[in-house]
PDB file of C-alpha atoms and ligand atoms in Angstrom:
ATOM      1  CA  MET A1350       0.405   9.038  17.612  1.00  0.00           C
ATOM      2  CA  ARG A1351       3.250   6.898  16.369  1.00  0.00           C
ATOM      3  CA  LEU A1352       2.895   5.640  12.755  1.00  0.00           C
ATOM      4  CA  ARG A1353       4.748   2.895  11.229  1.00  0.00           C
ATOM      5  CA  VAL A1354       5.084   3.366   7.144  1.00  0.00           C
ATOM      6  CA  ILE A1355       6.230  -0.311   6.056  1.00  0.00           C
ATOM      7  CA  ASN A1356       7.957   0.100   2.409  1.00  0.00           C
ATOM      8  CA  PRO A1357       7.282  -3.787   1.675  1.00  0.00           C
ATOM      9  CA  ASN A1358      10.072  -4.137  -0.906  1.00  0.00           C
ATOM     10  CA  THR A1359      13.928  -3.485  -0.118  1.00  0.00           C
ATOM     11  CA  THR A1360      15.268  -0.574  -1.708  1.00  0.00           C
ATOM     12  CA  ALA A1361      15.873   2.061   0.324  1.00  0.00           C
ATOM     13  CA  ALA A1362      15.464   5.182  -2.173  1.00  0.00           C
ATOM     14  CA  MET A1363      11.796   4.354  -2.268  1.00  0.00           C
ATOM     15  CA  THR A1364      11.733   3.841   1.551  1.00  0.00           C
ATOM     16  CA  ARG A1365      12.972   7.253   2.024  1.00  0.00           C
ATOM     17  CA  LYS A1366      10.575   8.837  -0.824  1.00  0.00           C
ATOM     18  CA  ILE A1367       7.516   7.071   0.786  1.00  0.00           C
ATOM     19  CA  GLY A1368       8.931   8.438   3.999  1.00  0.00           C
ATOM     20  CA  GLU A1369       8.816  11.922   2.838  1.00  0.00           C
ATOM     21  CA  ALA A1370       5.444  11.977   1.567  1.00  0.00           C
ATOM     22  CA  ALA A1371       4.098   9.948   4.550  1.00  0.00           C
ATOM     23  CA  GLN A1372       5.750  13.042   6.552  1.00  0.00           C
ATOM     24  CA  ARG A1373       4.542  16.064   4.392  1.00  0.00           C
ATOM     25  CA  ILE A1374       1.022  15.061   4.756  1.00  0.00           C
ATOM     26  CA  ALA A1375       1.358  13.930   8.625  1.00  0.00           C
ATOM     27  CA  ALA A1376      -0.315  15.945  11.210  1.00  0.00           C
ATOM     28  CA  PRO A1377       1.946  17.742  13.702  1.00  0.00           C
ATOM     29  CA  GLY A1378       1.177  15.420  16.350  1.00  0.00           C
ATOM     30  CA  THR A1379       2.084  12.170  14.203  1.00  0.00           C
ATOM     31  CA  THR A1380       5.579  10.935  14.518  1.00  0.00           C
ATOM     32  CA  VAL A1381       6.102   8.810  11.544  1.00  0.00           C
ATOM     33  CA  VAL A1382       8.567   5.741  11.052  1.00  0.00           C
ATOM     34  CA  THR A1383       9.408   4.726   7.773  1.00  0.00           C
ATOM     35  CA  THR A1384      10.719   1.090   7.729  1.00  0.00           C
ATOM     36  CA  GLN A1385      11.432  -1.778   4.606  1.00  0.00           C
ATOM     37  CA  PRO A1386      12.001  -5.462   5.254  1.00  0.00           C
ATOM     38  CA  ALA A1387      15.635  -6.933   6.301  1.00  0.00           C
ATOM     39  CA  ASP A1388      15.240  -9.199   3.406  1.00  0.00           C
ATOM     40  CA  GLY A1389      13.044  -9.573   0.455  1.00  0.00           C
ATOM     41  CA  PRO A1390      12.640  -8.563  -3.544  1.00  0.00           C
ATOM     42  CA  VAL A1391      13.753  -5.013  -4.589  1.00  0.00           C
ATOM     43  CA  SER A1392      10.064  -4.265  -5.842  1.00  0.00           C
ATOM     44  CA  ILE A1393       7.264  -5.836  -6.075  1.00  0.00           C
ATOM     45  CA  GLU A1394       5.797  -6.724  -9.462  1.00  0.00           C
ATOM     46  CA  SER A1395       4.716 -10.232  -9.418  1.00  0.00           C
ATOM     47  CA  HIS A1396       2.506 -12.741  -7.210  1.00  0.00           C
ATOM     48  CA  PHE A1397       5.764 -14.047  -6.116  1.00  0.00           C
ATOM     49  CA  ASP A1398       7.677 -11.081  -5.146  1.00  0.00           C
ATOM     50  CA  GLU A1399       4.266  -9.921  -3.302  1.00  0.00           C
ATOM     51  CA  ALA A1400       4.503 -13.665  -1.552  1.00  0.00           C
ATOM     52  CA  ILE A1401       7.798 -13.236  -0.195  1.00  0.00           C
ATOM     53  CA  SER A1402       7.611  -9.372   0.626  1.00  0.00           C
ATOM     54  CA  ALA A1403       4.458 -10.363   3.125  1.00  0.00           C
ATOM     55  CA  VAL A1404       6.702 -12.320   5.421  1.00  0.00           C
ATOM     56  CA  GLY A1405       8.868  -9.259   5.771  1.00  0.00           C
ATOM     57  CA  VAL A1406       6.042  -6.964   6.219  1.00  0.00           C
ATOM     58  CA  LEU A1407       4.602  -9.178   8.964  1.00  0.00           C
ATOM     59  CA  GLU A1408       8.371  -8.750  10.662  1.00  0.00           C
ATOM     60  CA  GLU A1409       8.011  -5.289  10.449  1.00  0.00           C
ATOM     61  CA  VAL A1410       4.528  -5.380  12.297  1.00  0.00           C
ATOM     62  CA  LEU A1411       5.965  -7.311  15.132  1.00  0.00           C
ATOM     63  CA  ALA A1412       8.768  -5.097  15.409  1.00  0.00           C
ATOM     64  CA  GLY A1413       6.558  -1.965  15.485  1.00  0.00           C
ATOM     65  CA  GLU A1414       4.546  -3.759  18.344  1.00  0.00           C
ATOM     66  CA  LYS A1415       7.840  -3.344  20.577  1.00  0.00           C
ATOM     67  CA  GLU A1416       7.844   0.042  20.015  1.00  0.00           C
ATOM     68  CA  GLY A1417       4.302   1.008  21.071  1.00  0.00           C
ATOM     69  CA  THR A1418       2.849   1.855  17.123  1.00  0.00           C
ATOM     70  CA  ASP A1419      -0.684   3.201  17.228  1.00  0.00           C
ATOM     71  CA  ALA A1420      -0.949   2.491  13.449  1.00  0.00           C
ATOM     72  CA  TYR A1421       0.748   0.847  10.417  1.00  0.00           C
ATOM     73  CA  VAL A1422       0.805   1.608   6.668  1.00  0.00           C
ATOM     74  CA  ILE A1423       1.623  -1.130   4.227  1.00  0.00           C
ATOM     75  CA  ALA A1424       3.022   0.677   1.181  1.00  0.00           C
ATOM     76  CA  CYS A1425       2.579  -1.383  -1.464  1.00  0.00           C
ATOM     77  CA  PHE A1426      -0.247  -1.342  -4.057  1.00  0.00           C
ATOM     78  CA  GLY A1427      -0.635  -5.029  -3.630  1.00  0.00           C
ATOM     79  CA  ASP A1428      -1.257  -4.468   0.030  1.00  0.00           C
ATOM     80  CA  PRO A1429       0.782  -7.643   0.977  1.00  0.00           C
ATOM     81  CA  GLY A1430       0.155  -9.146   3.836  1.00  0.00           C
ATOM     82  CA  LEU A1431      -2.691  -7.187   5.086  1.00  0.00           C
ATOM     83  CA  LEU A1432      -5.070  -9.297   6.817  1.00  0.00           C
ATOM     84  CA  ALA A1433      -2.161 -11.358   8.417  1.00  0.00           C
ATOM     85  CA  ALA A1434      -0.680  -8.005   9.570  1.00  0.00           C
ATOM     86  CA  ARG A1435      -3.873  -7.523  11.279  1.00  0.00           C
ATOM     87  CA  GLU A1436      -4.100 -10.446  13.245  1.00  0.00           C
ATOM     88  CA  LEU A1437      -0.853  -9.151  14.842  1.00  0.00           C
ATOM     89  CA  THR A1438      -1.993  -5.938  16.396  1.00  0.00           C
ATOM     90  CA  ARG A1439      -4.754  -4.155  18.276  1.00  0.00           C
ATOM     91  CA  ALA A1440      -3.636  -1.069  15.767  1.00  0.00           C
ATOM     92  CA  PRO A1441      -5.274  -0.228  12.771  1.00  0.00           C
ATOM     93  CA  VAL A1442      -3.509  -1.520   9.358  1.00  0.00           C
ATOM     94  CA  ILE A1443      -3.951   0.451   6.039  1.00  0.00           C
ATOM     95  CA  GLY A1444      -3.097  -0.809   3.029  1.00  0.00           C
ATOM     96  CA  ILE A1445      -2.172   1.594   0.461  1.00  0.00           C
ATOM     97  CA  ALA A1446      -4.554   0.477  -2.451  1.00  0.00           C
ATOM     98  CA  GLU A1447      -7.437   0.010  -0.283  1.00  0.00           C
ATOM     99  CA  ALA A1448      -6.944   3.632   1.207  1.00  0.00           C
ATOM    100  CA  ALA A1449      -6.711   5.010  -2.298  1.00  0.00           C
ATOM    101  CA  PHE A1450      -9.967   2.962  -3.610  1.00  0.00           C
ATOM    102  CA  HIS A1451     -11.813   4.428  -0.348  1.00  0.00           C
ATOM    103  CA  ALA A1452     -10.443   8.479  -1.024  1.00  0.00           C
ATOM    104  CA  ALA A1453     -11.300   8.083  -4.713  1.00  0.00           C
ATOM    105  CA  SER A1454     -14.777   6.465  -4.119  1.00  0.00           C
ATOM    106  CA  LEU A1455     -15.669   9.579  -1.754  1.00  0.00           C
ATOM    107  CA  ILE A1456     -14.840  12.159  -4.459  1.00  0.00           C
ATOM    108  CA  SER A1457     -15.918  10.597  -7.549  1.00  0.00           C
ATOM    109  CA  THR A1458     -18.491   7.820  -8.621  1.00  0.00           C
ATOM    110  CA  ARG A1459     -15.858   6.299 -11.180  1.00  0.00           C
ATOM    111  CA  PHE A1460     -11.996   6.426 -11.162  1.00  0.00           C
ATOM    112  CA  SER A1461      -9.219   4.439 -13.262  1.00  0.00           C
ATOM    113  CA  VAL A1462      -6.128   3.136 -11.671  1.00  0.00           C
ATOM    114  CA  VAL A1463      -2.938   3.652 -13.510  1.00  0.00           C
ATOM    115  CA  THR A1464      -0.018   1.309 -12.447  1.00  0.00           C
ATOM    116  CA  THR A1465       2.912   0.135 -13.371  1.00  0.00           C
ATOM    117  CA  LEU A1466       3.167  -3.056 -15.617  1.00  0.00           C
ATOM    118  CA  SER A1467      -0.038  -4.422 -16.915  1.00  0.00           C
ATOM    119  CA  ARG A1468       1.125  -7.712 -15.452  1.00  0.00           C
ATOM    120  CA  THR A1469       0.660  -6.253 -12.038  1.00  0.00           C
ATOM    121  CA  GLY A1470      -2.839  -4.919 -12.961  1.00  0.00           C
ATOM    122  CA  ILE A1471      -4.621  -8.130 -12.008  1.00  0.00           C
ATOM    123  CA  ILE A1472      -3.091  -7.653  -8.694  1.00  0.00           C
ATOM    124  CA  ALA A1473      -5.224  -4.687  -8.363  1.00  0.00           C
ATOM    125  CA  GLU A1474      -8.286  -5.918 -10.238  1.00  0.00           C
ATOM    126  CA  HIS A1475      -8.303  -9.068  -7.604  1.00  0.00           C
ATOM    127  CA  LEU A1476      -8.103  -6.408  -4.616  1.00  0.00           C
ATOM    128  CA  LEU A1477     -10.991  -4.339  -6.261  1.00  0.00           C
ATOM    129  CA  GLU A1478     -13.154  -7.579  -6.210  1.00  0.00           C
ATOM    130  CA  GLN A1479     -12.185  -8.085  -2.665  1.00  0.00           C
ATOM    131  CA  TYR A1480     -12.750  -4.575  -1.208  1.00  0.00           C
ATOM    132  CA  GLY A1481     -16.022  -4.256  -3.110  1.00  0.00           C
ATOM    133  CA  PHE A1482     -14.747  -1.423  -5.207  1.00  0.00           C
ATOM    134  CA  ARG A1483     -15.377  -3.480  -8.802  1.00  0.00           C
ATOM    135  CA  HIS A1484     -17.952  -1.224  -9.333  1.00  0.00           C
ATOM    136  CA  HIS A1485     -16.267   1.920  -8.975  1.00  0.00           C
ATOM    137  CA  CYS A1486     -13.305   1.078 -10.880  1.00  0.00           C
ATOM    138  CA  ARG A1487     -13.531   1.585 -14.849  1.00  0.00           C
ATOM    139  CA  ARG A1488     -10.112   0.335 -15.640  1.00  0.00           C
ATOM    140  CA  VAL A1489      -6.827  -0.524 -14.385  1.00  0.00           C
ATOM    141  CA  ARG A1490      -4.088   1.010 -16.504  1.00  0.00           C
ATOM    142  CA  ALA A1491      -0.663   0.490 -17.069  1.00  0.00           C
ATOM    143  CA  ALA A1492       2.075   3.048 -17.999  1.00  0.00           C
ATOM    144  CA  GLU A1493       4.321  -0.081 -18.978  1.00  0.00           C
ATOM    145  CA  ILE A1494       7.172   1.285 -16.688  1.00  0.00           C
ATOM    146  CA  PRO A1495       9.452  -1.350 -13.862  1.00  0.00           C
ATOM    147  CA  VAL A1496       8.706  -0.030 -10.563  1.00  0.00           C
ATOM    148  CA  LEU A1497      12.289   1.060 -10.077  1.00  0.00           C
ATOM    149  CA  ASP A1498      12.353   3.110 -13.187  1.00  0.00           C
ATOM    150  CA  LEU A1499      10.124   5.149 -10.704  1.00  0.00           C
ATOM    151  CA  GLU A1500      13.862   5.540  -8.762  1.00  0.00           C
ATOM    152  CA  GLU A1501      15.616   6.803 -11.589  1.00  0.00           C
ATOM    153  CA  ASP A1502      15.994  10.604 -12.449  1.00  0.00           C
ATOM    154  CA  GLY A1503      15.536  11.524 -16.076  1.00  0.00           C
ATOM    155  CA  SER A1504      13.944   8.419 -16.630  1.00  0.00           C
ATOM    156  CA  ALA A1505      10.534   8.402 -19.013  1.00  0.00           C
ATOM    157  CA  ALA A1506       8.238   7.176 -16.054  1.00  0.00           C
ATOM    158  CA  LEU A1507       6.800  10.359 -15.469  1.00  0.00           C
ATOM    159  CA  SER A1508       5.638  11.132 -18.991  1.00  0.00           C
ATOM    160  CA  ARG A1509       4.534   7.734 -19.380  1.00  0.00           C
ATOM    161  CA  ILE A1510       2.147   7.956 -16.324  1.00  0.00           C
ATOM    162  CA  ILE A1511       1.071  11.189 -17.382  1.00  0.00           C
ATOM    163  CA  ASP A1512       0.104  10.062 -20.825  1.00  0.00           C
ATOM    164  CA  GLU A1513      -1.858   7.254 -19.891  1.00  0.00           C
ATOM    165  CA  CYS A1514      -3.596   9.239 -17.097  1.00  0.00           C
ATOM    166  CA  ARG A1515      -4.438  11.635 -19.939  1.00  0.00           C
ATOM    167  CA  ARG A1516      -5.819   8.728 -21.608  1.00  0.00           C
ATOM    168  CA  ALA A1517      -7.757   7.551 -18.465  1.00  0.00           C
ATOM    169  CA  ARG A1518      -9.337  11.197 -18.392  1.00  0.00           C
ATOM    170  CA  ASP A1519      -9.992  10.689 -21.820  1.00  0.00           C
ATOM    171  CA  GLU A1520     -11.535   7.323 -22.586  1.00  0.00           C
ATOM    172  CA  ASP A1521     -12.905   5.891 -19.251  1.00  0.00           C
ATOM    173  CA  GLY A1522     -15.964   8.438 -18.416  1.00  0.00           C
ATOM    174  CA  ILE A1523     -14.015   9.239 -14.668  1.00  0.00           C
ATOM    175  CA  GLY A1524     -14.140  11.480 -12.266  1.00  0.00           C
ATOM    176  CA  ALA A1525     -10.461  10.778 -10.494  1.00  0.00           C
ATOM    177  CA  ILE A1526      -7.590   8.475 -11.107  1.00  0.00           C
ATOM    178  CA  VAL A1527      -5.989   6.284  -8.233  1.00  0.00           C
ATOM    179  CA  LEU A1528      -2.095   6.196  -8.750  1.00  0.00           C
ATOM    180  CA  GLY A1529      -0.667   2.235  -8.714  1.00  0.00           C
ATOM    181  CA  CYS A1530       2.414   2.130  -6.811  1.00  0.00           C
ATOM    182  CA  GLY A1531       4.018   2.969  -3.598  1.00  0.00           C
ATOM    183  CA  GLY A1532       6.902   5.006  -5.646  1.00  0.00           C
ATOM    184  CA  MET A1533       4.559   7.142  -6.977  1.00  0.00           C
ATOM    185  CA  ALA A1534       4.016   8.896  -3.664  1.00  0.00           C
ATOM    186  CA  ASP A1535       5.638  11.961  -4.780  1.00  0.00           C
ATOM    187  CA  LEU A1536       3.626  12.582  -8.367  1.00  0.00           C
ATOM    188  CA  THR A1537       0.258  13.500  -7.076  1.00  0.00           C
ATOM    189  CA  GLN A1538       0.386  17.241  -7.391  1.00  0.00           C
ATOM    190  CA  ARG A1539       2.366  17.123 -10.461  1.00  0.00           C
ATOM    191  CA  ILE A1540      -0.159  14.862 -12.236  1.00  0.00           C
ATOM    192  CA  SER A1541      -3.011  16.410 -10.999  1.00  0.00           C
ATOM    193  CA  GLN A1542      -1.927  19.744 -12.668  1.00  0.00           C
ATOM    194  CA  GLU A1543      -0.925  17.888 -15.889  1.00  0.00           C
ATOM    195  CA  VAL A1544      -4.277  15.787 -16.067  1.00  0.00           C
ATOM    196  CA  GLY A1545      -6.686  18.262 -14.431  1.00  0.00           C
ATOM    197  CA  LEU A1546      -8.448  15.706 -12.483  1.00  0.00           C
ATOM    198  CA  PRO A1547      -8.254  14.726  -8.679  1.00  0.00           C
ATOM    199  CA  VAL A1548      -5.325  12.241  -8.326  1.00  0.00           C
ATOM    200  CA  VAL A1549      -5.465   9.704  -5.167  1.00  0.00           C
ATOM    201  CA  GLU A1550      -2.424   8.225  -4.276  1.00  0.00           C
ATOM    202  CA  GLY A1551      -2.286   5.443  -1.606  1.00  0.00           C
ATOM    203  CA  VAL A1552       0.550   6.616   0.985  1.00  0.00           C
ATOM    204  CA  THR A1553      -0.949  10.106   1.784  1.00  0.00           C
ATOM    205  CA  ALA A1554      -4.419   8.642   1.371  1.00  0.00           C
ATOM    206  CA  ALA A1555      -3.571   5.824   3.898  1.00  0.00           C
ATOM    207  CA  VAL A1556      -2.026   8.350   6.427  1.00  0.00           C
ATOM    208  CA  LYS A1557      -4.547  10.401   6.535  1.00  0.00           C
ATOM    209  CA  LEU A1558      -6.899   7.385   7.213  1.00  0.00           C
ATOM    210  CA  ALA A1559      -5.361   6.074   9.924  1.00  0.00           C
ATOM    211  CA  GLU A1560      -4.974   9.167  11.725  1.00  0.00           C
ATOM    212  CA  ALA A1561      -8.545   9.331  11.301  1.00  0.00           C
ATOM    213  CA  LEU A1562      -9.134   5.762  12.888  1.00  0.00           C
ATOM    214  CA  VAL A1563      -6.525   6.413  15.682  1.00  0.00           C
ATOM    215  CA  GLY A1564      -8.450   9.821  16.553  1.00  0.00           C
ATOM    216  CA  LEU A1565     -11.586   8.272  16.241  1.00  0.00           C
ATOM    217  CA  GLY A1566     -10.044   5.726  18.749  1.00  0.00           C
ATOM    218  CA  LEU A1567     -10.736   2.651  16.336  1.00  0.00           C
ATOM    219  CA  GLY A1568      -8.239   0.052  16.237  1.00  0.00           C
ATOM    220  CA  THR A1569      -8.160  -3.616  14.461  1.00  0.00           C
ATOM    221  CA  SER A1570     -11.185  -5.837  15.769  1.00  0.00           C
ATOM    222  CA  LYS A1571      -9.910  -8.951  18.124  1.00  0.00           C
ATOM    223  CA  HIS A1572     -13.143 -10.501  17.773  1.00  0.00           C
ATOM    224  CA  GLY A1573     -13.369 -12.958  15.103  1.00  0.00           C
ATOM    225  CA  ASP A1574     -10.856 -14.077  12.154  1.00  0.00           C
ATOM    226  CA  LEU A1575      -8.623 -11.006  13.026  1.00  0.00           C
ATOM    227  CA  ALA A1576      -8.114 -12.284  16.565  1.00  0.00           C
ATOM    228  CA  PHE A1577      -4.293 -12.882  17.146  1.00  0.00           C
ATOM    229  CA  PRO A1578      -3.177 -16.265  15.848  1.00  0.00           C
ATOM    230  CA  ARG A1579      -3.755 -19.153  17.793  1.00  0.00           C
ATOM    231  CA  PRO A1580      -0.450 -19.932  19.420  1.00  0.00           C
ATOM    232  CA  LYS A1581       1.420 -23.131  17.669  1.00  0.00           C
ATOM    233  CA  PRO A1582       4.732 -25.031  17.015  1.00  0.00           C
ATOM    234  CA  PHE A1583       6.524 -23.327  13.800  1.00  0.00           C
ATOM    235  CA  THR A1584       9.188 -25.425  12.344  1.00  0.00           C
ATOM    236  CA  GLY A1585      12.543 -24.572  10.742  1.00  0.00           C
ATOM    237  CA  ARG A1586      12.866 -21.407   9.487  1.00  0.00           C
ATOM    238  CA  PHE A1587       9.815 -19.753  11.024  1.00  0.00           C
ATOM    239  CA  GLU A1588      10.269 -21.776  14.229  1.00  0.00           C
ATOM    240  CA  ARG A1589      10.582 -18.315  16.301  1.00  0.00           C
ATOM    241  CA  TYR A1590       6.519 -17.489  15.704  1.00  0.00           C
ATOM    242  CA  SER A1591       6.251 -20.333  18.074  1.00  0.00           C
ATOM    243  CA  GLN A1592       6.683 -17.591  20.531  1.00  0.00           C
ATOM    244  CA  LEU A1593       3.476 -15.678  19.045  1.00  0.00           C
ATOM    245  CA  SER A1594       1.615 -15.046  22.324  1.00  0.00           C
ATOM    246  CA  ASN A1595      -2.088 -13.998  22.490  1.00  0.00           C
ATOM    247  CA  GLU A1596      -1.187 -11.740  25.557  1.00  0.00           C
ATOM    248  CA  ARG A1597      -0.422  -8.214  23.480  1.00  0.00           C
TER     249      ARG A1597
HETATM  250  C1  2AL B 697       4.248  -2.023  -6.320  1.00  0.00           C
HETATM  251  C2  2AL B 697       4.434  -0.829  -5.122  1.00  0.00           C
HETATM  252  O1  2AL B 697       3.475  -0.247  -4.839  1.00  0.00           O
HETATM  253  N1  2AL B 697       5.779  -1.302  -4.766  1.00  0.00           N
HETATM  254  C3  2AL B 697       6.437  -1.909  -5.291  1.00  0.00           C
HETATM  255  O2  2AL B 697       7.480  -2.345  -5.566  1.00  0.00           O
HETATM  256  N2  2AL B 697       5.579  -2.663  -6.005  1.00  0.00           N
HETATM  257  N3  2AL B 697       3.581  -2.120  -6.833  1.00  0.00           N
HETATM  258  C4  2AL B 697       3.000  -1.883  -8.309  1.00  0.00           C
HETATM  259  N4  2AL B 697       1.795  -2.305  -8.737  1.00  0.00           N
HETATM  260  O3  2AL B 697       4.112  -1.398  -9.050  1.00  0.00           O
END
């Protein structure tokens, strides 16, 4: 199967890291293509960043449709553009936050999320509500590191995340930890060893869920609200979307 993993931000180093994590976990028969939008924020840590990045994600899905993609992963913890992406394809589209919540809820009754900055915690909280995981999650915690610190060798990012995970373990009454950023895709084992709890990371969870859905012969329903968008004129910068057709 052909899996397109989309890093919604435009930092190539993070895209590489996400791609390597996806490749390591993917089944031998899975071809992983990792991409990032041509335009957009270098990191996503606000509602504004997220709204802008969603357009790039959708363009990457449209590009993937031309290449016969079998499944998509949106590799940012806000799952930007997820439902809109599903409208554009029959293939399954999995967000890393929803993948991580599902996986964590299958191995524990309660989990906490450890994310980057506390101002982005609200995005995870909204998703927990929207996806129905509010009661599975004890707390959304922040290590107070900007996303791009995760790309810097020798930064304090890892030790701060580990410290926050230890606090979650000791104070939250949880069975598992969810890492709340695509840039943490390479940290699962290390943190799990240090903290002694199962650590769920969304990129890897999403790859395995995407493979499972494709293996089950399941794709995005085209019945109801996830049907292809109704064709209509788009104006100005977005005029090219007037060409979107229902024929795919
Ligand atoms: C993210 C993420 O996963 N990638 C990014 O740029 N921002 N989300 C987050 N909470 O840090």
